[in-house]
Short mmCIF file of C-alpha atoms in Angstrom, two decimals:
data_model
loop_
_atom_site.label_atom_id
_atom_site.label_comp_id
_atom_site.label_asym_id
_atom_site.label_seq_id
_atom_site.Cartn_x
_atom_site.Cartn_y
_atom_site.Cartn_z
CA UNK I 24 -44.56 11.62 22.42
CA UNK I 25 -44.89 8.18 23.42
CA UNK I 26 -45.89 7.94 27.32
CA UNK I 27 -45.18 4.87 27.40
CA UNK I 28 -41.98 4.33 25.92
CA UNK I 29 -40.28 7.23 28.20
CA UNK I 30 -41.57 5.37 31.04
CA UNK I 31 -40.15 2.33 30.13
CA UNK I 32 -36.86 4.14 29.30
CA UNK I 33 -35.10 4.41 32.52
CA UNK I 34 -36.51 1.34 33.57
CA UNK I 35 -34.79 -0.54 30.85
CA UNK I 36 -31.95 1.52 30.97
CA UNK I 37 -31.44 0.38 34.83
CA UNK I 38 -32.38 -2.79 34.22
CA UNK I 39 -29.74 -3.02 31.23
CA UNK I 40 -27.22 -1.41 33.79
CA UNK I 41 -27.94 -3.56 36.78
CA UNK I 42 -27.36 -6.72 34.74
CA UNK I 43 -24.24 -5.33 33.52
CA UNK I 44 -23.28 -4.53 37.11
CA UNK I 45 -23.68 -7.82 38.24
CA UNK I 46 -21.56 -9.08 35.44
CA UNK I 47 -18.52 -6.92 36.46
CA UNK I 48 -19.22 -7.76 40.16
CA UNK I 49 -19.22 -11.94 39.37
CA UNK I 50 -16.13 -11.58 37.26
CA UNK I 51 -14.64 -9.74 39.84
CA UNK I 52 -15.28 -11.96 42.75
CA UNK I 53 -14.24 -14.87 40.76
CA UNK I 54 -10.53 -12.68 40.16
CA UNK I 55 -10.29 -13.70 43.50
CA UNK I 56 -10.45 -16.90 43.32
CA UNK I 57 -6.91 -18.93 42.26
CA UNK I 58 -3.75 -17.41 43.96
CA UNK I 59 -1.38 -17.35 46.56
CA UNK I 60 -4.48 -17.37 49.46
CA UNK I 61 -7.17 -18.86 48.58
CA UNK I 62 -9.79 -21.37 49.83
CA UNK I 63 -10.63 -21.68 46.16
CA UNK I 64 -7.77 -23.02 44.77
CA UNK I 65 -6.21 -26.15 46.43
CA UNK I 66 -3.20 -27.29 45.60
CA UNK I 67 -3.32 -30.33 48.18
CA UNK I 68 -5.81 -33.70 48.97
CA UNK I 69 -7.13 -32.23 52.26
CA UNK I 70 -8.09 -28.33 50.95
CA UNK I 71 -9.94 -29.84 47.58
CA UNK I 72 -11.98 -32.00 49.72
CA UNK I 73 -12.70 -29.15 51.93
CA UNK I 74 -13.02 -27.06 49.11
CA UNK I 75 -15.49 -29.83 47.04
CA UNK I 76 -17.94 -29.48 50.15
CA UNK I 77 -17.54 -25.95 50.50
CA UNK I 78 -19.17 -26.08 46.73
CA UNK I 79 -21.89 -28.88 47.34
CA UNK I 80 -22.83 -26.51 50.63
CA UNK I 81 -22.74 -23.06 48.62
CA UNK I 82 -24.27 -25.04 45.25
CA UNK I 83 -27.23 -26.83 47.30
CA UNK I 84 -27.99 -23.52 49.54
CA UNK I 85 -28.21 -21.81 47.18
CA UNK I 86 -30.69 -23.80 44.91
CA UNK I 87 -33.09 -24.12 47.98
CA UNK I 88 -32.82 -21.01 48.34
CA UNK I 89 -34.38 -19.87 45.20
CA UNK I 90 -36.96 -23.16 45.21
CA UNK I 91 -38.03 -22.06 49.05
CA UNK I 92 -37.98 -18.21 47.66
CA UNK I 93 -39.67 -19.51 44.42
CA UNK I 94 -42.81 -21.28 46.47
CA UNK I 95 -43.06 -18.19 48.88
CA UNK I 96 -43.54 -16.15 45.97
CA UNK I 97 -45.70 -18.57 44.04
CA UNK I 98 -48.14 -18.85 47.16
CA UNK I 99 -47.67 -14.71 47.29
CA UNK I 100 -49.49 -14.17 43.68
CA UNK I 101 -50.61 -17.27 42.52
CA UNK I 102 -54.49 -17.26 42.19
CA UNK I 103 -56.14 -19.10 45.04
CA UNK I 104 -57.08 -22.01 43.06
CA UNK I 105 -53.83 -22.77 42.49
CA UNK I 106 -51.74 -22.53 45.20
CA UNK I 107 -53.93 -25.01 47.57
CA UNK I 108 -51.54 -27.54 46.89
CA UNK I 109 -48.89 -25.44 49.29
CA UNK I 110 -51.03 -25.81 52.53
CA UNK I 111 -51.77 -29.37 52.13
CA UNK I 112 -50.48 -31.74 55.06
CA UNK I 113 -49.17 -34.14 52.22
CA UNK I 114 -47.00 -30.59 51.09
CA UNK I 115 -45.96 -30.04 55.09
CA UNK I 116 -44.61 -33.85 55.51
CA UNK I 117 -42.77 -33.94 52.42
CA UNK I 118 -41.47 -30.65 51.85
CA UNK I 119 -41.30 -29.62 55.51
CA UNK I 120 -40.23 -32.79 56.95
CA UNK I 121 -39.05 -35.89 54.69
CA UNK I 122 -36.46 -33.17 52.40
CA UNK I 123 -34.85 -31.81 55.19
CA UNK I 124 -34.74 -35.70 56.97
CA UNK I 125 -33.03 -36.57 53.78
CA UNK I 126 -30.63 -33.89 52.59
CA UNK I 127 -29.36 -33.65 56.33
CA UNK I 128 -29.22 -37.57 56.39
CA UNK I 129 -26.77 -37.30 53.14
CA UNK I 130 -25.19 -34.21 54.50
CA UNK I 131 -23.73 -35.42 57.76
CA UNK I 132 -21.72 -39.07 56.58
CA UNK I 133 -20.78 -36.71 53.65
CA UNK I 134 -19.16 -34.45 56.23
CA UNK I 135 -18.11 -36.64 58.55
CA UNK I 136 -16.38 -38.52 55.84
CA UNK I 137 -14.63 -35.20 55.03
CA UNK I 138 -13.76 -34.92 58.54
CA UNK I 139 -11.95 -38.06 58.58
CA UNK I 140 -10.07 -38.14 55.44
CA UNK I 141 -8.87 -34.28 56.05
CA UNK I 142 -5.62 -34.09 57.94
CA UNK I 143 -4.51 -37.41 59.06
CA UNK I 144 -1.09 -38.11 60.47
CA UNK I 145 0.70 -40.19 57.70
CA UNK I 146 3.73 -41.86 58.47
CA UNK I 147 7.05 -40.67 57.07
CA UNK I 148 5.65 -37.27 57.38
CA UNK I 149 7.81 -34.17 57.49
CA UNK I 150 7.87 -32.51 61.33
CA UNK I 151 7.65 -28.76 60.96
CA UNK I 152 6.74 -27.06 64.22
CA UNK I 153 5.49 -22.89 64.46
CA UNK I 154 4.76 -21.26 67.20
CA UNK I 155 2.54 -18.02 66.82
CA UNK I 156 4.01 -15.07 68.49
CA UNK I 157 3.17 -11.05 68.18
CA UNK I 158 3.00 -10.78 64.99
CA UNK I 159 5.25 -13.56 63.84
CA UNK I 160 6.47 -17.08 63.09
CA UNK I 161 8.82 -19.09 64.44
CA UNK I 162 9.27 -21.78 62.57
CA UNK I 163 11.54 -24.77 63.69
CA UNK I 164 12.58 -27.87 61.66
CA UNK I 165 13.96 -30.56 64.51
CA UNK I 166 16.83 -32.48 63.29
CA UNK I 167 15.83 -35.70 60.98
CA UNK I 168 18.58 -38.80 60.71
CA UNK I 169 21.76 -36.72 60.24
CA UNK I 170 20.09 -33.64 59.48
CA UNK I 171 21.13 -30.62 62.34
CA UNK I 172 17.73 -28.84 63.18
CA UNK I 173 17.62 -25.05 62.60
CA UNK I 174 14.80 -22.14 62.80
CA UNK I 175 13.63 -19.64 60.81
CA UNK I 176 10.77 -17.66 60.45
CA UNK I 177 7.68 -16.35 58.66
CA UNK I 178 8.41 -18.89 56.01
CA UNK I 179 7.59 -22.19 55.55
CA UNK I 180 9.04 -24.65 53.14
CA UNK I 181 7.69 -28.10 52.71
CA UNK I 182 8.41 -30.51 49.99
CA UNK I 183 5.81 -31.29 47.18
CA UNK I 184 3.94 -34.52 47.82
CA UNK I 185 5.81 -35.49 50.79
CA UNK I 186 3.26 -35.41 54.13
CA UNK I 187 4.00 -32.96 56.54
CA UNK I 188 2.87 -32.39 60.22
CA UNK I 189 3.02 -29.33 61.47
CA UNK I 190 3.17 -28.65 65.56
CA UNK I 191 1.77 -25.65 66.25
CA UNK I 192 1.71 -23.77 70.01
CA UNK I 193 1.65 -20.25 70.98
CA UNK I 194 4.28 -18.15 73.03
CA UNK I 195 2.19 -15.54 74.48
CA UNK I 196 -1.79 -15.30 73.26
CA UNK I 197 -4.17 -17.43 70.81
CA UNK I 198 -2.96 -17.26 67.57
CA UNK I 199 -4.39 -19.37 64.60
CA UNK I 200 -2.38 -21.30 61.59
CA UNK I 201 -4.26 -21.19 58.28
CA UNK I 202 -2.79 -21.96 54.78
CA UNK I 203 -6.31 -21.60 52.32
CA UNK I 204 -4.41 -23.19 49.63
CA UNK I 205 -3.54 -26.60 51.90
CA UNK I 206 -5.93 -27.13 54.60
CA UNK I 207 -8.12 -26.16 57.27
CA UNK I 208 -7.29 -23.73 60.36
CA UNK I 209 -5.55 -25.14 63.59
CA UNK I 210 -5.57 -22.74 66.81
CA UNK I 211 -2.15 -21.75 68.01
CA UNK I 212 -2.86 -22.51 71.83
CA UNK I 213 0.03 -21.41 74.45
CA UNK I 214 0.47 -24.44 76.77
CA UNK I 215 -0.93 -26.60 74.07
CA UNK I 216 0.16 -28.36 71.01
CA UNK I 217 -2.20 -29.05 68.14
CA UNK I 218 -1.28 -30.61 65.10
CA UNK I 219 -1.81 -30.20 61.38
CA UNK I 220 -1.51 -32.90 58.65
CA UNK I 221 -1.26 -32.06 54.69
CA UNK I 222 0.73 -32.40 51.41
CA UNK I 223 1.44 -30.29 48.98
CA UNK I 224 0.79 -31.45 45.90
CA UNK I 225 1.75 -28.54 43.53
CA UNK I 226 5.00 -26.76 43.74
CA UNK I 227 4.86 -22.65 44.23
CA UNK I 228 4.48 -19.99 46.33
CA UNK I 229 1.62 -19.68 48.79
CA UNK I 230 0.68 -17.14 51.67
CA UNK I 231 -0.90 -18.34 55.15
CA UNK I 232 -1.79 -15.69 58.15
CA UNK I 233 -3.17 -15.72 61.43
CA UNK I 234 -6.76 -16.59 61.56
CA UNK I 235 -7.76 -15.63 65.14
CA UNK I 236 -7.62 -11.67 66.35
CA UNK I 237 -4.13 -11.92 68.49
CA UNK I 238 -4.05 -7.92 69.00
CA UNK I 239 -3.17 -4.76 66.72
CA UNK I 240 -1.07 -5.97 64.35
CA UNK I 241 -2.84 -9.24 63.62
CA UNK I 242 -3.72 -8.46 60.09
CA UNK I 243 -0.73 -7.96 59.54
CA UNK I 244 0.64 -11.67 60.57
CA UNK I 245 1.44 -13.49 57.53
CA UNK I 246 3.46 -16.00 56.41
CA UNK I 247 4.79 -17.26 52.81
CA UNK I 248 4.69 -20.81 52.01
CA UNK I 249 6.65 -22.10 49.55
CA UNK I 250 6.27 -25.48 47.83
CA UNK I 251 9.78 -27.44 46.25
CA UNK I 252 10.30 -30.46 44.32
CA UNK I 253 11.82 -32.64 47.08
CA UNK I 254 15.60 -32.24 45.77
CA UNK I 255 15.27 -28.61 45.75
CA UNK I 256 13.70 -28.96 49.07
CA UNK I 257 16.91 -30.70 50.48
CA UNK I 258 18.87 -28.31 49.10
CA UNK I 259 17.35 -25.45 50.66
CA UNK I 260 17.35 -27.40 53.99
CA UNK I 261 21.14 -28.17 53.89
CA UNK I 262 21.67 -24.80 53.29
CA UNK I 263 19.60 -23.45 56.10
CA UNK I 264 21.76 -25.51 58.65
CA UNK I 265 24.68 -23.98 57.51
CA UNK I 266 25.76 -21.34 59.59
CA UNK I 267 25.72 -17.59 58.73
CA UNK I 268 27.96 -16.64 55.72
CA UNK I 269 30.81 -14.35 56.44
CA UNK I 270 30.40 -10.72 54.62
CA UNK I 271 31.91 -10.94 51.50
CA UNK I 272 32.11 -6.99 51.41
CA UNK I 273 34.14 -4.45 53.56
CA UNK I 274 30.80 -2.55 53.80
CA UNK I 275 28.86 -5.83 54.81
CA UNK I 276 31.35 -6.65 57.65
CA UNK I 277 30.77 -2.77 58.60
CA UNK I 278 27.29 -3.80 58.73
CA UNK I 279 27.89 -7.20 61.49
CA UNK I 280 29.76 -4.95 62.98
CA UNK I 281 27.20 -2.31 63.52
CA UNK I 282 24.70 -5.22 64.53
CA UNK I 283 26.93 -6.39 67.12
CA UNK I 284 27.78 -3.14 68.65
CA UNK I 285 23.79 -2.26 68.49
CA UNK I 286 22.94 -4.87 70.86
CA UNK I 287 20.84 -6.61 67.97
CA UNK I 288 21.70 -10.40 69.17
CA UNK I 289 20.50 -9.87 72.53
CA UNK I 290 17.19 -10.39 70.52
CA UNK I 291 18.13 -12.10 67.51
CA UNK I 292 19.94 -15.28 66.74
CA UNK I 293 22.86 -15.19 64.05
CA UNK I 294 24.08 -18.93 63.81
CA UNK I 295 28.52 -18.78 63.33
CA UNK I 296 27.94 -15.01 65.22
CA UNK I 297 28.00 -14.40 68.72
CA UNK I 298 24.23 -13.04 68.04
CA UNK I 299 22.17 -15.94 70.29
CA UNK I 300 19.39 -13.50 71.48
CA UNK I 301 15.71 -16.25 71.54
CA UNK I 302 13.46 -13.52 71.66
CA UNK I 303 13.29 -12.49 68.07
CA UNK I 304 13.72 -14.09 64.42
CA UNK I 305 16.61 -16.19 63.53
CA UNK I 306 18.87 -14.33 61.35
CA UNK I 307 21.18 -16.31 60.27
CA UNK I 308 19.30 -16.37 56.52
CA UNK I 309 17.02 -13.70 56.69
CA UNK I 310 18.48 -12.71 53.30
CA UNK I 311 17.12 -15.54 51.78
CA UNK I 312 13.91 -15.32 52.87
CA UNK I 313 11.40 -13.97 50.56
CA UNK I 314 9.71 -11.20 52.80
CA UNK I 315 9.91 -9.45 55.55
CA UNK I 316 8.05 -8.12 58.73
CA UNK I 317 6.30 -11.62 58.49
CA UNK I 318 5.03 -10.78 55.08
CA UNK I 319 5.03 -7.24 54.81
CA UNK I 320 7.44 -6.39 52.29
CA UNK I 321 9.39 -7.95 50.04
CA UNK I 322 12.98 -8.57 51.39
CA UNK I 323 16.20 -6.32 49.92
CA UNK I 324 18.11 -3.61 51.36
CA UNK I 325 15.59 -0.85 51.28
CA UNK I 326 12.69 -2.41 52.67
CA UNK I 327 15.41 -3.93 55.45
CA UNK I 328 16.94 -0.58 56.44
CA UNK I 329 13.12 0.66 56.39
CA UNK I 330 11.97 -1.55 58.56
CA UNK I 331 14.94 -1.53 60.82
CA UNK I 332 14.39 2.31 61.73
CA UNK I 333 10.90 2.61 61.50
CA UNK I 334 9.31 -0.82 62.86
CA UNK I 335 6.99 1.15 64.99
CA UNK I 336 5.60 3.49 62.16
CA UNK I 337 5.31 0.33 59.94
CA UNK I 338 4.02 -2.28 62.48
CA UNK I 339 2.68 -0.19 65.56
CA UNK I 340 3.43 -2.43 68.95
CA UNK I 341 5.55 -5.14 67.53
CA UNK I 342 8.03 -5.84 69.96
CA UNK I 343 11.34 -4.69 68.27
CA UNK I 344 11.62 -1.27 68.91
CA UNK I 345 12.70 1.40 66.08
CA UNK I 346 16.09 2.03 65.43
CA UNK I 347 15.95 5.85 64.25
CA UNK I 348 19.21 6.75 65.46
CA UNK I 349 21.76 4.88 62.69
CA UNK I 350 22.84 7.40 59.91
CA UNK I 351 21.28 6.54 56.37
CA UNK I 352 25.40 5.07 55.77
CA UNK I 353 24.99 2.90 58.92
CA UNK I 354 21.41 1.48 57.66
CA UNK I 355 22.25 0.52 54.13
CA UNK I 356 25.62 -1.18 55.43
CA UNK I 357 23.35 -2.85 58.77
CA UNK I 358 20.54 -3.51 55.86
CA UNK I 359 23.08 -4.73 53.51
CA UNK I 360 24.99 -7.02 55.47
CA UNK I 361 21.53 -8.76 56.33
CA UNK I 362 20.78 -8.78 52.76
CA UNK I 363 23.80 -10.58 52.33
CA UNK I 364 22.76 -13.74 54.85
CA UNK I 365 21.30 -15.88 52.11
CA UNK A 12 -47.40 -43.30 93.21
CA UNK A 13 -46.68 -40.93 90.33
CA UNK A 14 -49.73 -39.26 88.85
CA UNK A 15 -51.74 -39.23 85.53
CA UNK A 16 -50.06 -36.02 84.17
CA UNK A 17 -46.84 -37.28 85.35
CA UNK A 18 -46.92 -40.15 83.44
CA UNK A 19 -48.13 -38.48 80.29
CA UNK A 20 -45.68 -35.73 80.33
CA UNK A 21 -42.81 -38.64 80.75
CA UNK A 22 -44.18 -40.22 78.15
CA UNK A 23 -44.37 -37.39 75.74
CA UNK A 24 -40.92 -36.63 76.23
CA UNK A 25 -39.87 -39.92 76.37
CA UNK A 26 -37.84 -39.94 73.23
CA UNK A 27 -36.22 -36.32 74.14
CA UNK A 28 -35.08 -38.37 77.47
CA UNK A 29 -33.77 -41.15 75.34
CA UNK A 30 -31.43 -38.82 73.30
CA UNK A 31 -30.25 -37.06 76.44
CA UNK A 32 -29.19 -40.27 78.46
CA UNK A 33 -27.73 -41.65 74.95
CA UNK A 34 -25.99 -38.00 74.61
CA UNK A 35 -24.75 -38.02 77.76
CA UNK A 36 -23.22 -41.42 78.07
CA UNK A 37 -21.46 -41.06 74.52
CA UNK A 38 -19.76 -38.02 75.27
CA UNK A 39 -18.96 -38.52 78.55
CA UNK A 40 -17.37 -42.43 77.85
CA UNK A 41 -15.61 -41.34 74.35
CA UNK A 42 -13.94 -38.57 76.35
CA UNK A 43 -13.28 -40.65 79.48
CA UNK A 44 -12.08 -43.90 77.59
CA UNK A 45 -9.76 -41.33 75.57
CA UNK A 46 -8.47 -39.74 78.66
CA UNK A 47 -7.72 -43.03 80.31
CA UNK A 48 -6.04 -44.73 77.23
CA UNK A 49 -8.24 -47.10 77.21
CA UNK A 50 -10.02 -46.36 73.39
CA UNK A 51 -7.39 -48.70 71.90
CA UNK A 52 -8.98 -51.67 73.43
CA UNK A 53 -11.32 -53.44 71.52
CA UNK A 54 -14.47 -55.52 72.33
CA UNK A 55 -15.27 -58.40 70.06
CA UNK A 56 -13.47 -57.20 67.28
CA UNK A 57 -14.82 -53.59 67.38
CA UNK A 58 -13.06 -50.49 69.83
CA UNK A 59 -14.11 -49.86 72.92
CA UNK A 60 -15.82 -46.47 72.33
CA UNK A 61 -17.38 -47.81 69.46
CA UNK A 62 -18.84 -50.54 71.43
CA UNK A 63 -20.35 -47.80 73.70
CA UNK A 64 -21.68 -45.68 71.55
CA UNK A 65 -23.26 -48.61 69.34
CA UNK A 66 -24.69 -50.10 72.27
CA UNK A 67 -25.62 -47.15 73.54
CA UNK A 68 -27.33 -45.85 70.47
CA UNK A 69 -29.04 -49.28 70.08
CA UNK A 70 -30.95 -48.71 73.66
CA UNK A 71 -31.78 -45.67 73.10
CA UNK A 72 -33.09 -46.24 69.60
CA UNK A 73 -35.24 -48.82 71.04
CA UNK A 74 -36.15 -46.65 74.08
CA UNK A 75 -37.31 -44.30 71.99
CA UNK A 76 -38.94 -46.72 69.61
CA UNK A 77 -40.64 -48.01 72.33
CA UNK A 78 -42.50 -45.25 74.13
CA UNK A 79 -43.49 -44.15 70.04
CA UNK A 80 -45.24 -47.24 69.50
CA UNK A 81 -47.39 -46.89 72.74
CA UNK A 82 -47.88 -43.78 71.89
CA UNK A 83 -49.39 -44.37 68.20
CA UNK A 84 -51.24 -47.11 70.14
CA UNK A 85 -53.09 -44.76 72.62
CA UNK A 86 -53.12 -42.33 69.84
CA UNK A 87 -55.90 -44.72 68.26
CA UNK A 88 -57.41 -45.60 71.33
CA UNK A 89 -57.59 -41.50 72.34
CA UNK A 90 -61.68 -41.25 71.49
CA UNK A 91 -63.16 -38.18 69.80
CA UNK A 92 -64.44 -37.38 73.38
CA UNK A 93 -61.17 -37.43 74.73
CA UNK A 94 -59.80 -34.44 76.67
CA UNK A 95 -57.76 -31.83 74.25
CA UNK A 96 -54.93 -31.80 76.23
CA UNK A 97 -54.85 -35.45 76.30
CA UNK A 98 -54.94 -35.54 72.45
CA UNK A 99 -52.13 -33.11 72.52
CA UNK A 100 -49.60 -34.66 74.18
CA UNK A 101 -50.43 -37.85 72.63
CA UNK A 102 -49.60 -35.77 69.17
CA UNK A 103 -47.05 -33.85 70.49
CA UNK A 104 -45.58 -37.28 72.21
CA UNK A 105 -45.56 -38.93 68.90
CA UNK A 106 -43.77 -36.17 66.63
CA UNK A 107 -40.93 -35.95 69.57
CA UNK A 108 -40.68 -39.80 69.33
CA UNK A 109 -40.88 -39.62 65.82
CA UNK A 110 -37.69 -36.67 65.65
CA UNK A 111 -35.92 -38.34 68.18
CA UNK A 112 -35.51 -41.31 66.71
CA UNK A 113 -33.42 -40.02 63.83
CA UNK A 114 -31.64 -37.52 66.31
CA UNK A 115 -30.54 -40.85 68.42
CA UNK A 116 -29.01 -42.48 64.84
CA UNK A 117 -27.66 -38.75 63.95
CA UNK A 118 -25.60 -38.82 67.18
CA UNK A 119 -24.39 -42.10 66.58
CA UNK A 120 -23.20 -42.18 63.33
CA UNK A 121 -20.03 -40.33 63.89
CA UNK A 122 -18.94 -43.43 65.82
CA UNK A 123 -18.72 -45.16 62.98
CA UNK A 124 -16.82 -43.22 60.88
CA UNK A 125 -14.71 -41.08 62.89
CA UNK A 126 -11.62 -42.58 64.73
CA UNK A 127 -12.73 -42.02 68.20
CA UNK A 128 -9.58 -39.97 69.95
CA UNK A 129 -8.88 -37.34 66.85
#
């Protein structure tokens, strides 16, 4: 029996395995890499610029990386003779000194230059204002010419390749806004309000969250953005002044009437109801929007009635309480009549 | 009078003393000219802070520049007999000069490219 050959057996065989490993493991990172949050696939001016340095950064690391790795090694086992070269004052000035002097010297205009074409206040821009609270957005869009201003929340609807600036403050801790797809992070500060400039440049559906630890459920703080062609953007913004519809459905009107007698509007706002509670969401179109929980389910009747009577199994120390007490009837018609608020 | 050593140590750190006066002026006019209101004015043409910090930059630079040049001068006066901590901080003097000349045009630089109240 060849020695040899059974010794280099495994090896190869490993060797053949580990390449094939990091195969899988490249083509699975790089799955991640277009969608509905991600860094890595703008869809606006400021995050490909952002996104363009993030690749010079990773791209030029990495290659001196493996040149710095590639001399350590070469003055590791390269005969004597050979590697003098590496300890030579002429080596230290221009590999040690000059490189860095230079690369840094192109690096910082690069990034300042970044810095100042990334979220600038354009004029005409669309005001949008959010405020972070635990674990949810408010989102507010103040009244424009003859536009009425109305709220809603965990969803935020901007028109494609119209600038908008978004407000953003905090009600009760640090929260932080972050769309990968459009921009950079802004810090949600309570007393404070910073401001965040971008345009959308491709129309869809995108996902931001809350970037800064703002307690337990802060993971679970998310928000959908969705981009429209500008008339379908006025549409939807005509339509979210309206007031709330009136239940089509003897079961639906059950279901206001079960949300008035349950005290929900001391919380929640239903625009055309007597439901003016500030504390939580504005209802008046939750049925419209596209999740729920800010952006833990998608929205219909069961994952409504779900979350109604079991917020506190579903989102541990959110401030609505659970409402375990309505009969399964009582929750589809409560859930339904919501449903109904498009 | 201040003494020998004094003077040398000064001097060796001469450009590190540059950047901190330059550092501390620039951030402490760009953030009091932008608290006051006062960034929008300009000065010949260019803003206010800019003005600063240019200015600024340009005396330090030449601070800097300065105390490196007398430095490379004593550094060929320094004889072979000369004491080894005197050849040290000569050598040490002129690589700090040397770093903190482009640390003095780092700092600055945003100035020019950056709007100065963002």
């Amino acid at each position: 029996m060849d020695l040899e050959a059974t010794r280099q057996g495994p090896a190869g065989r490993l060797r053949t395995a580990m390449a094939r490993a990091a195969v899988v493991a490249c083509a699975l990172s790089l799955m991640g890499c277009d969608g509905v949050q991600s860094a890595l696939d703008p869809a606006g001016g400021d995050a490909l610029r952002i996104y363009r340095l993030t690749l010079v950064m990773t791209i030029g690391g990495s290659l001196i990386f493996l040149l710095v790795t590639g001399l350590l090694l070469y003055a590791i086992f390269a005969a004597p003779e050979r590697r003098v070269w590496l300890g030579s004052r002429r080596t230290v000035i221009i590999g040690g000194l000059a490189f860095p002097i230079v690369v840094l010297s192109g690096l910082l205009p690069y990034g300042l230059i970044v810095m100042r074409d990334t979220d600038v206040p354009r004029s005409g821009a669309l005001p949008v204002e959010v405020i972070g609270e635990q674990y949810w957005w408010r989102v507010k869009y103040p009244a424009e010419q003859e536009r009425a201003e109305f709220s809603t929340a965990n969803e935020l609807v901007v028109p494609v390749g119209r600038p908008v600036t978004v407000s953003v403050t905090a009600a009760d801790v640090i929260h932080s806004f972050w769309i990968p797809n459009f921009g950079g992070k802004v810090d949600m500060i309570p007393g404070r309000v910073n401001r965040l400039n971008f345009t959308a440049e491709r129309p869809g559906t995108y996902r931001g969250v809350c970037a800064e630890f703002c307690g337990d459920q802060h993971a679970r703080m998310a928000f959908d953005v969705v981009a429209l062609e500008p008339d379908a953007f006025a549409a939807w913004r005509d339509e979210q002044a309206n007031p709330a519809r009136e239940p089509d459905l003897p079961d639906r009107a059950r279901g206001r009437e079960l949300f008035r007698a349950g005290g929900c509007g001391s919380c929640h706002v239903v625009r055309g109801t007597e439901a003016d509670g500030a504390f939580g969401p504005d209802l008046t179109h939750v049925g419209s929007r596209r999740t729920i929980g800010a952006g833990q389910f998608p929205n219909n009747v069961g994952t409504l009635a779900g979350w109604i009577a079991n917020t506190q199994h579903i989102k541990p120390g959110v401030r609505m309480p659970s409402y375990g007490s309505f009969t399964g009837e009582d929750l589809r018609a409560l859930a339904g009549y919501l449903e109904s608020l498009k | 009078m201040i003494g020998r050593r004094t003077g040398q140590v000064v001097l060796m750190l001469a450009g590190l003393l540059a950047w901190a006066v330059q550092f501390t002026i620039i951030y402490g006019a760009t953030s009091t000219l932008c608290g006051l209101d006062r960034a929008d004015a300009t000065l010949l043409g260019i803003g206010n802070v800019q003005a600063v910090v240019l200015a600024t930059t340009l005396a330090a630079f030449l601070a800097a520049a300065g105390a490196l040049a007398w430095l490379l001068w004593a550094q060929k006066r320094t004889s072979d007999q000369a004491a080894p901590a005197d050849r040290f901080m000569t050598q040490a003097g002129a690589l700090i000069g040397g770093f903190s000349l482009i640390a003095i045009l780092w700092q600055g630089l945003p100035a020019l490219i950056l709007p100065a109240c963002a």
